[in-house]
mmCIF file of C-alpha atoms in Angstrom:
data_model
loop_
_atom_site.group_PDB
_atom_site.id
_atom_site.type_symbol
_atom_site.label_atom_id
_atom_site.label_comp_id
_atom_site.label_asym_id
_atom_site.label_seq_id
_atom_site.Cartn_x
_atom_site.Cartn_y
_atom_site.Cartn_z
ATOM 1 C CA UNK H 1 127.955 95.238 144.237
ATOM 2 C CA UNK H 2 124.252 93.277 145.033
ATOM 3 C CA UNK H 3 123.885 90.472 142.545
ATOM 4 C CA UNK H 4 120.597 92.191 141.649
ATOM 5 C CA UNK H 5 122.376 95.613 141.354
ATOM 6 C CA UNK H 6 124.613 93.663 139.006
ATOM 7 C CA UNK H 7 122.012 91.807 136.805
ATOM 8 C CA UNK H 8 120.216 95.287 136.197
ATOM 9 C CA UNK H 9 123.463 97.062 134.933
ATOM 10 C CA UNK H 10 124.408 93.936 133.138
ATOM 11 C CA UNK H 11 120.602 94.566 130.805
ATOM 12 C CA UNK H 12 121.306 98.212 130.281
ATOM 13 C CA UNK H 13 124.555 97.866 129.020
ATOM 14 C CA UNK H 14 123.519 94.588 127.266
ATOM 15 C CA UNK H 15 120.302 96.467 125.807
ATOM 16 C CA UNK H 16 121.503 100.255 125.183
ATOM 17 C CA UNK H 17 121.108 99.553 121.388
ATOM 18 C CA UNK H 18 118.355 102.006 119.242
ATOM 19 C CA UNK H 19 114.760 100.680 120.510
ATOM 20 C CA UNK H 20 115.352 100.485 124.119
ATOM 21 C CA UNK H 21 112.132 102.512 125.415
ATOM 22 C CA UNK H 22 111.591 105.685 126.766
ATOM 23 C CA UNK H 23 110.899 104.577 130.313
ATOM 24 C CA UNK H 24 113.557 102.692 131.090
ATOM 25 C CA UNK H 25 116.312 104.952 129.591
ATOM 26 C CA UNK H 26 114.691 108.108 131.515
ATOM 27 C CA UNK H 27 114.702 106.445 134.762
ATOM 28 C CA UNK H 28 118.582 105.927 134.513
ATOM 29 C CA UNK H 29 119.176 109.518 134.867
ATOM 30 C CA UNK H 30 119.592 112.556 132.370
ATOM 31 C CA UNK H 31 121.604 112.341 129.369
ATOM 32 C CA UNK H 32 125.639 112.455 129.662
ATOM 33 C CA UNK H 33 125.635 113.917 125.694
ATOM 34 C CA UNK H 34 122.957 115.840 123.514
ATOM 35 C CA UNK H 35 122.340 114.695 120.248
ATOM 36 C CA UNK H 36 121.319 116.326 117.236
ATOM 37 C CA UNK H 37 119.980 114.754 114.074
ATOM 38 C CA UNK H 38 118.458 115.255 110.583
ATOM 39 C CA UNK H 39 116.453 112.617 108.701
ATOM 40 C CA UNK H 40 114.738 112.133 105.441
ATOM 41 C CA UNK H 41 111.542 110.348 104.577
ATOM 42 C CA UNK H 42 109.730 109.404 101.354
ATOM 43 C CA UNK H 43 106.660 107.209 101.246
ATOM 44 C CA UNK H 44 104.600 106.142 99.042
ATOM 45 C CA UNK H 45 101.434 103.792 98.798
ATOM 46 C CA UNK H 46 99.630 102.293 95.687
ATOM 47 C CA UNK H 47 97.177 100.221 94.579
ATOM 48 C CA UNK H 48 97.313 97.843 91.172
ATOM 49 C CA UNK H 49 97.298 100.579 88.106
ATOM 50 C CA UNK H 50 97.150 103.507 90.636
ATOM 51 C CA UNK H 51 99.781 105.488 92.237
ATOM 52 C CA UNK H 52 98.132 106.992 95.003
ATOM 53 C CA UNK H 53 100.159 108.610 98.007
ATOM 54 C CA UNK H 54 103.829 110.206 97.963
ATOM 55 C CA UNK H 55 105.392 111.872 100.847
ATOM 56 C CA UNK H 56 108.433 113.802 101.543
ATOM 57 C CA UNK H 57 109.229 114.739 104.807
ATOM 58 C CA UNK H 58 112.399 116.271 106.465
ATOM 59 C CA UNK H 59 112.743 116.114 109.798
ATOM 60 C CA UNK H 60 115.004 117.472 112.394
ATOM 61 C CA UNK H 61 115.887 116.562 116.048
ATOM 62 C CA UNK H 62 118.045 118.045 119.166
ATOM 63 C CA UNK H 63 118.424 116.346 122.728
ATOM 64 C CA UNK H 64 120.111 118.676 124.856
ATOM 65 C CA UNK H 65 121.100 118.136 128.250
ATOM 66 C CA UNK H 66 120.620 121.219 131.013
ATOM 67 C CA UNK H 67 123.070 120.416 133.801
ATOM 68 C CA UNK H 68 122.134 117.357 135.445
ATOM 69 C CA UNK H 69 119.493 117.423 136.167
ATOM 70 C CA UNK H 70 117.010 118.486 132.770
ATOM 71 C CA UNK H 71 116.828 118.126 129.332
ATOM 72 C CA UNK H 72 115.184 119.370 126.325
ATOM 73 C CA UNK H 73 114.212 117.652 123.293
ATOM 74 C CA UNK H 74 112.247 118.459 120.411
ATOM 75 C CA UNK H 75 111.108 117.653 116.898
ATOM 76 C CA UNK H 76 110.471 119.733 113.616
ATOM 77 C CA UNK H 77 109.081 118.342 110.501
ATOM 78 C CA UNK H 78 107.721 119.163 107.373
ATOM 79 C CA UNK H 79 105.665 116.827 105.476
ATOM 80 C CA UNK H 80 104.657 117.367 101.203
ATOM 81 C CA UNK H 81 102.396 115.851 100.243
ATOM 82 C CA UNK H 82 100.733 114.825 96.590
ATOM 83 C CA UNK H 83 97.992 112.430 95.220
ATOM 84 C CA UNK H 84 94.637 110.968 95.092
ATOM 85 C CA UNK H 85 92.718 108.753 98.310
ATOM 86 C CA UNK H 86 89.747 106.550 97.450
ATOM 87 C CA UNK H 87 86.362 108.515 97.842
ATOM 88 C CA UNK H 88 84.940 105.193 97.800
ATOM 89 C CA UNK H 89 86.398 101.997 98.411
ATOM 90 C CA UNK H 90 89.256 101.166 96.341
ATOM 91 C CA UNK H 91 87.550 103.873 93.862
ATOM 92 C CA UNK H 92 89.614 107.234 93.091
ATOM 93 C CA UNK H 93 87.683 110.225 91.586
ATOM 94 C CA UNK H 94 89.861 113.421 89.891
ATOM 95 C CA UNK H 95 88.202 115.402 92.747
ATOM 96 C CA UNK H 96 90.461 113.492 95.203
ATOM 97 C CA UNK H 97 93.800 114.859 94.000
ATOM 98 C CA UNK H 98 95.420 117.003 96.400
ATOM 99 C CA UNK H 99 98.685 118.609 96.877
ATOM 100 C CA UNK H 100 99.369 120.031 100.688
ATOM 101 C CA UNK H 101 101.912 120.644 102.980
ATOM 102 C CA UNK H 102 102.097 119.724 106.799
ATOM 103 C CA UNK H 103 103.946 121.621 109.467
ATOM 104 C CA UNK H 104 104.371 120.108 112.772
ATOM 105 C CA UNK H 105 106.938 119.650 116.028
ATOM 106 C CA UNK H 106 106.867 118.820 119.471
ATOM 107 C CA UNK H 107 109.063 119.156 122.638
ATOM 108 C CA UNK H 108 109.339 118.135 125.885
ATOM 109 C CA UNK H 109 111.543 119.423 128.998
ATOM 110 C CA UNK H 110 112.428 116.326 131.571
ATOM 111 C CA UNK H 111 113.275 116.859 135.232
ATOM 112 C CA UNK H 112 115.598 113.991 136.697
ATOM 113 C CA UNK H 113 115.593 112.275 140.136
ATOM 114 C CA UNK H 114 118.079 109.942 141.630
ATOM 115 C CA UNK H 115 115.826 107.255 140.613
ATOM 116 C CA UNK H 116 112.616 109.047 139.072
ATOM 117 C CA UNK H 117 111.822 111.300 135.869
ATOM 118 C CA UNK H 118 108.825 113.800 134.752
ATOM 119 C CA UNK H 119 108.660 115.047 131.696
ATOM 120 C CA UNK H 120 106.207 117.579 130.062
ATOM 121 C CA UNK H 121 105.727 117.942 126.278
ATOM 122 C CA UNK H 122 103.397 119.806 123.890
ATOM 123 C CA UNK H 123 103.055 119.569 120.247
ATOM 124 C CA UNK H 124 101.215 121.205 117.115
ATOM 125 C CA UNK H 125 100.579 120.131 113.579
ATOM 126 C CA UNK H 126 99.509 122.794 110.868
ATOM 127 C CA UNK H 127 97.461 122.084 107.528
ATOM 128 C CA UNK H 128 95.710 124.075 105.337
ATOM 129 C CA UNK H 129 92.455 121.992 106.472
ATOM 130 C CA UNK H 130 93.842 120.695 109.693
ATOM 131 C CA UNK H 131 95.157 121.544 112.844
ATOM 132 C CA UNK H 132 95.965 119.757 116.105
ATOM 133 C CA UNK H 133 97.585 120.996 119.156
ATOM 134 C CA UNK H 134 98.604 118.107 121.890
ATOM 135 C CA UNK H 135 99.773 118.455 126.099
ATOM 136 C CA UNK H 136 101.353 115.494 127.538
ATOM 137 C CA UNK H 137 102.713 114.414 131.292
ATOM 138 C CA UNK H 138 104.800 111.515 131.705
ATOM 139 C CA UNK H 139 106.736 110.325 134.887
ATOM 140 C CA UNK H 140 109.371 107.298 135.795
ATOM 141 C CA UNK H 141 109.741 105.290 138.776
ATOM 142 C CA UNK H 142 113.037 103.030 138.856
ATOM 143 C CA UNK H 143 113.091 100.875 141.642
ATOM 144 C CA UNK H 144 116.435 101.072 144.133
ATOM 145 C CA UNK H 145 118.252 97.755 142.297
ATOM 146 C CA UNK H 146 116.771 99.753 139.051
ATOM 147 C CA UNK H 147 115.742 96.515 137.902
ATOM 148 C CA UNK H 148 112.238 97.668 137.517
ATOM 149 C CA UNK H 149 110.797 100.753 135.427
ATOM 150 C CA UNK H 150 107.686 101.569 136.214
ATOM 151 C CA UNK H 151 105.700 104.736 134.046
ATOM 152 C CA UNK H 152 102.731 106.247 133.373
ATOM 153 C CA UNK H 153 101.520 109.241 131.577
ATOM 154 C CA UNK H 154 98.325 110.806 130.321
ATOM 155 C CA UNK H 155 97.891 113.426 127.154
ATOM 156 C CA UNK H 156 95.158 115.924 125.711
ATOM 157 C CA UNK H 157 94.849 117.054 122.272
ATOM 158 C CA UNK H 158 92.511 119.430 119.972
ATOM 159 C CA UNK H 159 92.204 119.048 116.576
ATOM 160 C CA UNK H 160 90.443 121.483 113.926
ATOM 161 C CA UNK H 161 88.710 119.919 110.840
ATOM 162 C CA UNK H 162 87.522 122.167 107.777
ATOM 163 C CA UNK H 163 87.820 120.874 104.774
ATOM 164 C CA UNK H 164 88.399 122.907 101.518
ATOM 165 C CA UNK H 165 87.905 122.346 97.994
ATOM 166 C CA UNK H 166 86.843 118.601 97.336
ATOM 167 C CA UNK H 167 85.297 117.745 101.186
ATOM 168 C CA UNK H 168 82.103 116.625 101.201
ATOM 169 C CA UNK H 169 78.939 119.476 101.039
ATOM 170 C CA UNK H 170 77.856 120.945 104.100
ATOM 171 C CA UNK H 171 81.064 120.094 105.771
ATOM 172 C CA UNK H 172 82.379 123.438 107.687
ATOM 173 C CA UNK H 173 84.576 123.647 110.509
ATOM 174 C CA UNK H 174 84.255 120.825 113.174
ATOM 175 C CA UNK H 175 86.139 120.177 115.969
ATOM 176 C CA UNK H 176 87.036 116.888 118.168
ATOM 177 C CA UNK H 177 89.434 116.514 121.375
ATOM 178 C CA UNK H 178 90.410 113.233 123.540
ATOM 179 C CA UNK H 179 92.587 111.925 126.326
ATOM 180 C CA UNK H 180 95.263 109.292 126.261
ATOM 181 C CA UNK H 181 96.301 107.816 129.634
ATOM 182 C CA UNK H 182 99.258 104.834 129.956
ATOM 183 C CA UNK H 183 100.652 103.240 132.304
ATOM 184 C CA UNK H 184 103.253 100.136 132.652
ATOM 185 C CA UNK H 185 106.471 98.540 133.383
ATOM 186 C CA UNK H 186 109.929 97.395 132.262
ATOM 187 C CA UNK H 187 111.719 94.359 134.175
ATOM 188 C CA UNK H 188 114.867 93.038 134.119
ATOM 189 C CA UNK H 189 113.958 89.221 134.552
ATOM 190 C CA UNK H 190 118.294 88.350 133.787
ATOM 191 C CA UNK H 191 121.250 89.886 132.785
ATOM 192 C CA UNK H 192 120.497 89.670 129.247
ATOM 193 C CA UNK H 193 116.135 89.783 129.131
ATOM 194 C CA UNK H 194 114.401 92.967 129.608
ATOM 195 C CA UNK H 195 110.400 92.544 129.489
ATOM 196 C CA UNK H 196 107.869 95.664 129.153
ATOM 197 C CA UNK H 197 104.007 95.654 129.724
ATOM 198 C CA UNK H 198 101.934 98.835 128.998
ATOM 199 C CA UNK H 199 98.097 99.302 128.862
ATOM 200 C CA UNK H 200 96.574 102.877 127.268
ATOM 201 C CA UNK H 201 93.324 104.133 126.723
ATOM 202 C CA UNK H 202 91.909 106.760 124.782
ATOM 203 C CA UNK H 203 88.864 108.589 124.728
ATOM 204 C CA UNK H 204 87.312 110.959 121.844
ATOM 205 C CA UNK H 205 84.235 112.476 121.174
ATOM 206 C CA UNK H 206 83.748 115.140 117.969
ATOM 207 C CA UNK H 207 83.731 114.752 114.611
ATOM 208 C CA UNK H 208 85.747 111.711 113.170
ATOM 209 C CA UNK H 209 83.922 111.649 109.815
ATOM 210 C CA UNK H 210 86.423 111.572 106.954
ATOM 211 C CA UNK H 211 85.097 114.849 105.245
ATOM 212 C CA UNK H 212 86.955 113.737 102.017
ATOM 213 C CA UNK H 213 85.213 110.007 101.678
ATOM 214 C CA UNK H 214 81.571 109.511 99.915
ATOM 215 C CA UNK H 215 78.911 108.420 102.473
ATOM 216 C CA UNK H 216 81.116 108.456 105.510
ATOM 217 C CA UNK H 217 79.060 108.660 108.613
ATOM 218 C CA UNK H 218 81.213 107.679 111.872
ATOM 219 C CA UNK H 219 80.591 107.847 116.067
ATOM 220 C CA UNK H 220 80.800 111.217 117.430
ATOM 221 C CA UNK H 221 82.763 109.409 120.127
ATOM 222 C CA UNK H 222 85.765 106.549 120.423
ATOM 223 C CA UNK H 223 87.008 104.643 122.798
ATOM 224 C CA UNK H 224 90.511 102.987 122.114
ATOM 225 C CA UNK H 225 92.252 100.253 124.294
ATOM 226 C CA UNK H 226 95.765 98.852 123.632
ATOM 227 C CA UNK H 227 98.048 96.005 125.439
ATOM 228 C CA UNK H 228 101.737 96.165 124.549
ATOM 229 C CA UNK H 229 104.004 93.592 125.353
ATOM 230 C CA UNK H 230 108.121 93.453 124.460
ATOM 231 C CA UNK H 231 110.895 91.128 125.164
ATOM 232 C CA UNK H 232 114.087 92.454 124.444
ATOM 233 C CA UNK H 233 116.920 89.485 124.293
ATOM 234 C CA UNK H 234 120.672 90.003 124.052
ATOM 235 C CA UNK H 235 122.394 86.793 122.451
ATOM 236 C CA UNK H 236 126.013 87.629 124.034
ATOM 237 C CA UNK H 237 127.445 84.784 121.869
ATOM 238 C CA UNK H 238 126.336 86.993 118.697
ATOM 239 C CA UNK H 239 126.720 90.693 120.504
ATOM 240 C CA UNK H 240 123.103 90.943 118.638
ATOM 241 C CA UNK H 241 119.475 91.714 120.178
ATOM 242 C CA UNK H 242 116.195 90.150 119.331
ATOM 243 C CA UNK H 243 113.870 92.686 120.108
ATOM 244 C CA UNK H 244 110.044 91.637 119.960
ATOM 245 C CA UNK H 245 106.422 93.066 120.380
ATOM 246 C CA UNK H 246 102.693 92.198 120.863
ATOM 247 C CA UNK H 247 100.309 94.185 120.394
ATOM 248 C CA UNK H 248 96.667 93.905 121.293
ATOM 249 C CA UNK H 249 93.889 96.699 120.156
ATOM 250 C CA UNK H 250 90.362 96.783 120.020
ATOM 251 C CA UNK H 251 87.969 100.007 120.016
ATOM 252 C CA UNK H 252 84.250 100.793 120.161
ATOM 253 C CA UNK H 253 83.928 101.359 116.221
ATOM 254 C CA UNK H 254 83.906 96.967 117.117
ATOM 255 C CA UNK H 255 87.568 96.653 115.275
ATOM 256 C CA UNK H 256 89.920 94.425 117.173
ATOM 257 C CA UNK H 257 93.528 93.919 115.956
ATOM 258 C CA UNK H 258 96.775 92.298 116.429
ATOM 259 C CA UNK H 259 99.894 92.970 115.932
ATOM 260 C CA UNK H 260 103.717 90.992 116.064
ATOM 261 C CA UNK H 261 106.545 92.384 115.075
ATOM 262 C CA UNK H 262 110.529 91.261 115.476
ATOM 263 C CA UNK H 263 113.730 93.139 114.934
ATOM 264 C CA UNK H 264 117.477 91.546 114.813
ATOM 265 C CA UNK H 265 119.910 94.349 115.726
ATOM 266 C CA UNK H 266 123.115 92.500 114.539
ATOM 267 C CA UNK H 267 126.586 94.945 115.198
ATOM 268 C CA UNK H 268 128.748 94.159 112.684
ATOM 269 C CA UNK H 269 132.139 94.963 113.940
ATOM 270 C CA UNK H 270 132.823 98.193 116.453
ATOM 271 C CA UNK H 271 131.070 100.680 113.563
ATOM 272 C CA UNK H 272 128.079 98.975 111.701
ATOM 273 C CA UNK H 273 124.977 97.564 112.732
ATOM 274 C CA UNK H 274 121.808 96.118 110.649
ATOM 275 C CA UNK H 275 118.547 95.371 111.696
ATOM 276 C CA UNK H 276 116.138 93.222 109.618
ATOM 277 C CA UNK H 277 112.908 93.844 110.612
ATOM 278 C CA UNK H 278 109.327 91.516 110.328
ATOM 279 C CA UNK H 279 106.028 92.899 110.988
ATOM 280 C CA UNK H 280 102.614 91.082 111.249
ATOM 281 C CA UNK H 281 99.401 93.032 111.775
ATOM 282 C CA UNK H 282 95.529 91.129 111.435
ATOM 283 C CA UNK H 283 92.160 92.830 111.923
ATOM 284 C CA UNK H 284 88.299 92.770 112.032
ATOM 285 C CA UNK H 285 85.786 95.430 110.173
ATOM 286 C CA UNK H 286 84.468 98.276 112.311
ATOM 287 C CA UNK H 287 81.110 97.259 112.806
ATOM 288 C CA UNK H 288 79.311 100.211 110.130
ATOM 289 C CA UNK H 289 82.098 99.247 107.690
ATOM 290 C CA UNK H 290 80.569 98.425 104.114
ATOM 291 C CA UNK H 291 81.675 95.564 102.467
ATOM 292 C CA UNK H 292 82.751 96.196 99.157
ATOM 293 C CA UNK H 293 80.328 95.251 96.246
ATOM 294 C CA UNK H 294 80.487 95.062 92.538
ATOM 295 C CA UNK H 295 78.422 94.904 89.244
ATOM 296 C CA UNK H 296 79.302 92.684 86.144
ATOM 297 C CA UNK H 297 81.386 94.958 85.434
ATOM 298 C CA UNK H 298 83.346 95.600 88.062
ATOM 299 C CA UNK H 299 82.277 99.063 88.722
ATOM 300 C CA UNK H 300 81.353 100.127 92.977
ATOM 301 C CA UNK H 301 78.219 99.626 93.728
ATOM 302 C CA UNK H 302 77.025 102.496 96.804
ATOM 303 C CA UNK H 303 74.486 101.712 99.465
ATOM 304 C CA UNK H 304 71.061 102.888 100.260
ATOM 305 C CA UNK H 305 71.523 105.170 103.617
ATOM 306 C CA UNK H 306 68.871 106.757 105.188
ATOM 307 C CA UNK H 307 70.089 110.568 106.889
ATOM 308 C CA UNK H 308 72.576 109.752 109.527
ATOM 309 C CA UNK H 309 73.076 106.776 109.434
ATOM 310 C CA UNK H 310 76.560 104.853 110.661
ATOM 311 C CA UNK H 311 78.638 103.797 107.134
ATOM 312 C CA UNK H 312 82.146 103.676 106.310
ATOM 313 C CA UNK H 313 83.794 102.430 102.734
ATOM 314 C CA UNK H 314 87.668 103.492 104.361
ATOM 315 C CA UNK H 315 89.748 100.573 103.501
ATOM 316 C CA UNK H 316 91.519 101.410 107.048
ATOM 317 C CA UNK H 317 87.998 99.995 109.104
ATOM 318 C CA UNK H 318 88.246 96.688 106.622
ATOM 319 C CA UNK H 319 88.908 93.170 108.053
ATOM 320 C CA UNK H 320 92.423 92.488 106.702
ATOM 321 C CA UNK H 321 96.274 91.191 107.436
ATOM 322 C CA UNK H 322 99.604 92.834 106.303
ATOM 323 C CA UNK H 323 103.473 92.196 106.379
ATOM 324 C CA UNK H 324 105.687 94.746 106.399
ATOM 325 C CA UNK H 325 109.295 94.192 105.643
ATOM 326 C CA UNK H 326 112.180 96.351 106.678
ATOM 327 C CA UNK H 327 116.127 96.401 106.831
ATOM 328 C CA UNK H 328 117.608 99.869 108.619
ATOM 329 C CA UNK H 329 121.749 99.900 108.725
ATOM 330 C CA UNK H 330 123.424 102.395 110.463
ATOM 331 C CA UNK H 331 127.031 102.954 110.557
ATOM 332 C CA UNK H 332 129.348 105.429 113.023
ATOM 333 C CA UNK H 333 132.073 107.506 111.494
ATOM 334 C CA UNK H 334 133.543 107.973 114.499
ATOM 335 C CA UNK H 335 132.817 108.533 118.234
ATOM 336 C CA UNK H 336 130.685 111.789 117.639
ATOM 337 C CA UNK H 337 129.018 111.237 113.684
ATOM 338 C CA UNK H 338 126.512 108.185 112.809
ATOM 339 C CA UNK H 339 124.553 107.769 109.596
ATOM 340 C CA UNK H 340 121.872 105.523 109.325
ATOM 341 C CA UNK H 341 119.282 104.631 105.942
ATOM 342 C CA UNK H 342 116.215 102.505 106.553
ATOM 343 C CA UNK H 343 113.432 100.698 104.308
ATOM 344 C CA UNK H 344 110.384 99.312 104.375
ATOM 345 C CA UNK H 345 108.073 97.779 102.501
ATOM 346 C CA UNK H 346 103.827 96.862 103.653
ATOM 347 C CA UNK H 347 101.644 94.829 101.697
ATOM 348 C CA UNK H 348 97.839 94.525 103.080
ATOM 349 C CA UNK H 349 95.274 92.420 101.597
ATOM 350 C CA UNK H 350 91.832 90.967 102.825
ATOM 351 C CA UNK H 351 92.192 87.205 102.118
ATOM 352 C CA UNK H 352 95.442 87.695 104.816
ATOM 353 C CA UNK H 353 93.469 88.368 107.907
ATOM 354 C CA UNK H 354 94.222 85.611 110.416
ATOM 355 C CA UNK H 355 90.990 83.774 112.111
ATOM 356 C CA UNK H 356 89.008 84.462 109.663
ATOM 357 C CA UNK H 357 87.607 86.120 106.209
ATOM 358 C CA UNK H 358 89.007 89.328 105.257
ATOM 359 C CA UNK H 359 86.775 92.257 103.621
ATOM 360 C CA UNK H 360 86.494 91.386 99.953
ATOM 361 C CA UNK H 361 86.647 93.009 96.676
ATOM 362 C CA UNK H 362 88.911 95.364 98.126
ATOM 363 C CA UNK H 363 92.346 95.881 95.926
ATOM 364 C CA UNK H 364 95.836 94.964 97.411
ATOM 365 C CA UNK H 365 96.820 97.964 99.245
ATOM 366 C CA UNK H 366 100.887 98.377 99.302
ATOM 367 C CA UNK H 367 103.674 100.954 100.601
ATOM 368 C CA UNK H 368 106.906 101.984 100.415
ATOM 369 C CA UNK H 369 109.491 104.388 102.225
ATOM 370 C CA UNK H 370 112.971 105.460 102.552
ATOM 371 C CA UNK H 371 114.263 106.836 105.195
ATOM 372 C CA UNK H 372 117.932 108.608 105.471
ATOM 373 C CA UNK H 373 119.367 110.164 108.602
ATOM 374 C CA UNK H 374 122.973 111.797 109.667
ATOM 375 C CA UNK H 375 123.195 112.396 113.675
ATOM 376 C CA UNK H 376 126.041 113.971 115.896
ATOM 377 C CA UNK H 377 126.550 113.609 119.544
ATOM 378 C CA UNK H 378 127.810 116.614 121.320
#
């Protein structure tokens, strides 16, 4: 065997650990085993004195191979959901509350190569105000060491806004669409480093207005631009796998961002594994975002707008930083069964933005979720 035929099997064996992309695994070839899974998710967000958000959302998945050639994966999930969002601000009104249900689930069919993939996927999400329906077109290009990955893919969705009881007045049904488009590549720089650049861009035009927000007035069109770098590193000493992220984003709302994150997947013996996880994400305002202001007593204070014009009180569009925290273990019964639980936790606030001041007067936004999963190979 080549030396650089060696080094690239070397970093898939060393790196074929939960996390390894999409790109590189597809270009290997189609799946030996199909997997299906079932997971459970509950989230929930606050603020100081106010429960806000909770979430429960089961979820079920099935990878099946089709000879070997194709495969077939998809997604179901359905998503409760209960509580009050800011109309304004930090500020909750009663009229806020809401108590919905989301339907959604996706699938894609992937043809195999000797050294190439292309995959097609569509997916749909259902709410009673609403609905989204997504096309997507991905391909892989392994080179013939299969140290390098490289992949692109571009998407098109259609979503369906009309807001019922508690949207703003004179909202009806709008509608907005955009295009996603990716491309990048995964490279085996040694036997135990595996390095992935991708660039994406979106484009949207329609309505983006949050119907359920006081005085929110937003572009009729977005343009989003991301940079993703990882570094996966195996430490053979430890069996364990450092797996790391940049993320650069910026958009024509004027919001640029930043994001780090780190995971340590440590197997502990043949069965268990954990994986600690850090996350680091800083960001500027959207240029029409409305800093926050108060009277004496504490109360919001609304701006003057004249018809039309560009405003936005969603904490999302603030300047701010946030950590999230998170620890997932999962442990294999035996060669077929694995059952895995994750948390996390994610604190933002604006005094945390890095490089400079954060939006003020805003109130320390924080979440939490559990996650619980059972999966079986077959």
């Amino acid at each position: 065997m080549a030396a650089t035929d060696a080094r690239g099997a070397l970093v898939m064996a060393a790196l074929a650990l939960p996390g390894v992309w999409a790109g590189t695994a597809q270009a290997q070839g189609a799946p030996e085993h199909g997997l299906v899974a079932l997971k459970h998710l509950h989230y929930e967000d606050s603020q100081p004195g106010l429960h806000r958000i909770t979430v429960d959302s089961p979820s079920f998945y099935l990878l099946a191979p089709l000879g070997t050639r194709w495969s077939v994966e998809g997604t179901a999930v359905l998503d409760s959901l209960s509580g009050a969002t800011p109309r304004w601000q930090s500020a909750v009104s009663s009229a806020s509350t809401m108590h919905e249900t989301r339907r959604a689930g996706d699938v894609r069919i992937t043809h195999y190569l000797d050294r190439a993939s292309y995959s097609i996927g569509a997916s749909v999400s259902r709410e009673h105000d609403y609905d989204s329906d997504a096309l997507s077109f991905n391909g892989s290009w392994a080179s013939d060491d299969n140290n390098t990955t490289w992949h692109a893919g571009i998407g098109a969705n259609r979503d369906r806004i009309h807001p019922t009881d508690g949207g703003n007045a004179g909202i009806d049904r709008r509608r907005r669409s955009g295009t996603d488009v990716i491309v990048g590549v995964t490279q085996a720089v040694s036997a135990v480093d595996l390095v992935q650049i991708d660039v994406s861009h979106s484009l949207g035009h329609g309505y983006f207005d949050d119907p359920y927000k006081d005085l929110d007035v937003r572009p009729d069109r977005r343009r989003q631009a991301t940079l993703l770098a990882r570094w996966n590193h195996h430490v053979t000493d430890l069996g364990a796998t450092l797996r790391s992220s940049w993320r650069a984003y910026r958009d024509s709302y004027g919001v640029r961002a930043h994001t780090l994150q780190a995971e340590w997947v440590q197997p502990l013996g043949g069965q268990f594994a954990l994986t600690p996880l850090l996350r680091y994400h800083t960001q500027g305002a959207a240029d029409f975002y409305a800093r926050a202001q108060v009277d004496a007593n504490g109360a919001p204070l609304f701006p003057a707008l004249s018809p039309g014009q560009l405003n936005s009180g969603d904490q999302r569009l603030s300047a701010f930083g946030a950590f999230t925290l998170g620890l997932k273990a999962e442990y294999k019964l035996d060669a077929l069964w694995t059952v895995d639980a994750k948390v996390e936790a994610y604190e933002q606030r604006g005094s945390w933005r890095a490089g400079g001041e954060g939006s003020p007067n805003l109130e320390p936004f924080r979440t939490r979720s559990v996650q619980i999963g059972v999966s079986r190979q077959f």
